[in-house]
Amino acid sequence: MASITFSVSFGVLLLSFFFLVAMINAQAEINQVLERNQLKSIQEFDISKLPYNQAIVKETFGLYPPALFLPYKSKRNVHAIGLDSIVWPNQKSLHHLLKNSPKTKLPPGPKPWPIIGNIHLLGSKPHRSVADLSKTYGPLMTLRLGSITTIVISSPDVAKEMFLKHDIDFASRQVPDSAWAVDHAKFSMVWLPVCPKWREIRKISAIQLFTNQRLDVSQGLRTEKVNELVEFVKGCCEKGLAVDIGKAAFTTALNLLSNTFFSMNLSAYDSSGSQEFKDLAWHIMEEIGRPNASDFFPLVKALDLQGAKRSITTSFSKMLEVFDKIIHERLSDQISSKDDVLEILLSLVKQNELTLDDVRHMLIDLFVAGTDTTSNTIEWALTELLRHPEKMAKAQGEMEQLLGKGQSRSIQESDISKLPYIQAIVKETMRLHPAAPFLVPHKATTNVELCGYWVPKNAQVWVNVWSIGRDPNVWPNSESFTPERFLESEIDIKGRDFELMPFGTGRRICPGMPLAYRMLHLMLASFLHSFNWKLDHGLNPEDVDMEEKFGLTLAKKPSTMEYCNSITLVVALLVIALRFLIRNPQKSKLPPGPKPWPVIGNIHLLGSKPHRSVTDLSKTYGPLMTLRLGSITTIVISSPDVAKEMFLKHDIDFASRQVPDSAWGGDHAKFSMAWLPVCPKWRDIRKISAIQLFTNQRLHASQGLRKKKVDELVGFVKGCCEKGLAIEIGKAAFTTTLNLLSNTCFSMDLSTYDSLGSQEFKDVAWYITEALGRPNVSDFFPLVKALDLQGVRRRVSTSFSKMLEVFDKIIDERLRDRIGSKDDALDTLLSLVKQNELTLNDVRHMLIDLFVAGADTTSNTVEWTLTELLRHPGKMRKAQIEIEQILGKDQSRSIQESDVLKLPYIQAIVKETMRLHPAAPFLIPRKATANIELCGYCVPKNAQVWVNVWSIGRDPNVWSDSESFRPERFLESEIDIRDRDFELMPFGTGRRICPGMPLAYRMLHLMLVAFLHSFNWKLDHGLNPEDVDMEEKFGITLQKAQPLRATPLPR
């Protein structure tokens, strides 16, 4: 869906939070009873007053009955009954409150999908999608939008019962996360709940702004502003220019409000000011009304995953900048001669009846809603009249009868009551095109029975006035623009008739309705009385674009799109192409670097730890450096800025691999996703691995498996703790990751904690990664690679063969059984082999990639993390305290993946570890597939490229105190490890980013929290923290040279 572009990974976090949310609700209910009875403990007689707690007991018995099989003759599986989706909709959620009561059933609605609920049904125009759904499920319908229960009302009868019988129960707002930008919802009359502050602001706005007395006094100002509009249109008429109706109406409404409040215009018809303000107002309305992950999954709103709050903050700030300037100028005047609304509001501030923030945010509400909705309605009205010229002529005839044919007499507000057809046009426009299709969403403040159904407390309520306005049971010929229907009808738009309530109704009816009502009729009548109209560009009425743009309000999508001139675009593209095809020879110089020796080049400078040696060299030669390694030109990148240019501008040119000779052992590079160039085969394998292994849906489905494996790790460590035994952290983490992968792929463990199996597998995996990254004569001098002078390829072939022997045995057994018996990754891959989408060799080598990279890098990172924490006990304690705040001090509750979001310091520790100890210090070497200009230098075709993320992570120009382990640096930073920030990219970036990153990210945090929550730790052999060996062992990954051994202690 275009309007809801967010990954379902946000929803994955939600499922494991359901039980926590239920606990909070239960505790709140108990606290209410205790406060009411003034007791310190719960009594038996209180149980009847705790329906939610009773429901939890019932739900627990439904999901986890004490006896799985009741002892009848025909034994019934009551566990299965408790999970029966036919009996219990959404059976795994704690929401079956008082299910035996007929009053507790929710209104009908489409069956929700796991996690996302019905979000996928909203589409880009939710008002239309929901209207279509109501045809199936009825006028009172339930949608599950993420974790939010949403009740949709689509008939006037249901709306009438809601507002007449339960107005106070639905008078609060469902506040979108974006409305909290700059604390707007804290002060806004629109978003505040019904409370003393809201009542006070509402009362002031009603008395000081929208009473009939106030409006009568200011009608001369409205006439003046509408006359200015007429003069502007008249000027365009004389010049034969088309008028942007919406913009002209917006400018009029904006200047009317600004004169009412500030005694000044904020814009002119021939300036860009009103368009800028209109863009701000519409952006605010669009963002607040647009479907947002933070609203569907409130538990992740702090992440602002779609950036809606950040985006709207900018718009609010720009608007407040205008208002603050005017307010400050007014406050700086000692005596003001202005008799306007701002003067009144500031006097109330002086009397402490309002605060300056109340005034500032009241202005946002009034200027955004007042200008946007009024101009939108005028634009829709003129659009409909231009599509129906006979109705426009009829309206003009009505005005001529009253005002005469000439324009000598302008329209007055007092004339409106004598123009029933004009009033009918406004009503009909608001019926078909209500300004806010769902009004402003309401929220149930208590459990409410509505039309025989149960609306639960905190449910969001959408009143779909767009659907009500087009209901064929209410309106004959409901899709047609027929103002005549209102000539014999007493239905009005002022909140008394539930068939037509564009301004809402009840306590939360739009307070600006009296002003909007006058302005709409005045502007529309002025447009029609003074001029005839025709469509621009000779467009026929039936061809007018009626497309809508959805937000909190409903705007007309512009009929003329602004786009780049195609000729200019072609010329620009040609210039860009020529820029790359015809290079200035003077710029074709290599980046600087140390002078190479004959034959060997700079090989002698690499040493045993090339990542460190190259970092030292970059301090002399810069962040973009050339090394000559034998006959291979190697470009080394050691700064985030150069990396950014490389990956953002030239990712495709550097997307291939510099394949080491050892990777050809067992023909691995021929099938390996890690080493294949970007080609159709690589794309197919990459796509399959992404879809079948690492989608959010797959990962969500397997989170129980990950928790199980981490619980087994905790059990193993607990046993060592009880015996006082030290643990080899890397080996324990490797066994956990190995068994997680083997269960995901094969539905079986490949090792146990007390066997040698995991160590043997770890040794094989490490040798492969070490050999692939080790400097090799065959890589420096390709002409002699066939000789395999160092024997690296032969030894790697042996290691590959050992690993393939394990996999081949499992594959052969599975092929003898019927495919599909396990429903795991191997079954999926073998079914793709059967469909000729993969070969068996593709599958075998894909498994090598996954097990070598997945198990080795994850366990290495966990080991480095615990090493750093043992060297910094204060930081370990800080992390444990954070975990205790979420999980409690005891170990009765184990970590869930969804808890990680609440543990910012744990996340910071993982980031800091990956900054100092990235799993692959040079990532996996890239290769330039063409001559590339990078930062003013030439990177020649076939050059090897090392991105030294180890060096970038320790760059003092990027990181203060760069050599210190200081997770706190990330607490106030938005830098992440997932392909967004070039200062920290341990998984790589671009096309060749590690496909297993989503799984590794989850496992890293899960294992680390399990280690820290369940145990205290001390170094083996009484070693002091400062004496811990931090020596590294270099390969394509970076391992700790001396394994970390630590002793777990009970907490």
Tab-separated table of C-alpha atoms in Angstrom, residues 11 99 111 122 234 364 367-368 387 410 433 510 579 627 650 685 731 733 758 765 856 863 868 884 938 1027:
chain	number	residue	atom	x	y	z
A	11	GLY	CA	4.243	-5.580	13.819
A	99	LYS	CA	-17.225	-13.905	26.398
A	111	LYS	CA	-10.846	-11.597	9.907
A	122	LEU	CA	-7.100	0.189	4.090
A	234	LYS	CA	-11.454	40.097	-12.056
A	364	ILE	CA	-2.217	26.245	14.819
A	367	PHE	CA	-5.314	28.400	10.992
A	368	VAL	CA	-4.759	24.829	9.806
A	387	ARG	CA	-18.936	19.285	-14.206
A	410	SER	CA	-21.793	42.728	-3.838
A	433	HIS	CA	-16.926	15.608	-0.258
A	510	CYS	CA	-16.101	21.822	15.172
A	579	ARG	CA	30.164	13.335	-17.850
A	627	LEU	CA	47.871	-0.267	-2.369
A	650	HIS	CA	28.334	3.816	-7.472
A	685	ILE	CA	19.445	-17.055	-4.939
A	731	LYS	CA	31.774	-21.709	22.201
A	733	ALA	CA	27.223	-18.729	21.851
A	758	SER	CA	29.992	-27.706	18.136
A	765	ALA	CA	33.835	-22.665	10.119
A	856	ASP	CA	30.752	-17.588	13.343
A	863	GLU	CA	32.164	-12.961	22.828
A	868	GLU	CA	34.215	-5.516	26.883
A	884	GLU	CA	15.735	-5.433	35.679
A	938	CYS	CA	40.061	7.131	-10.666
A	1027	ASP	CA	44.428	-7.668	32.200
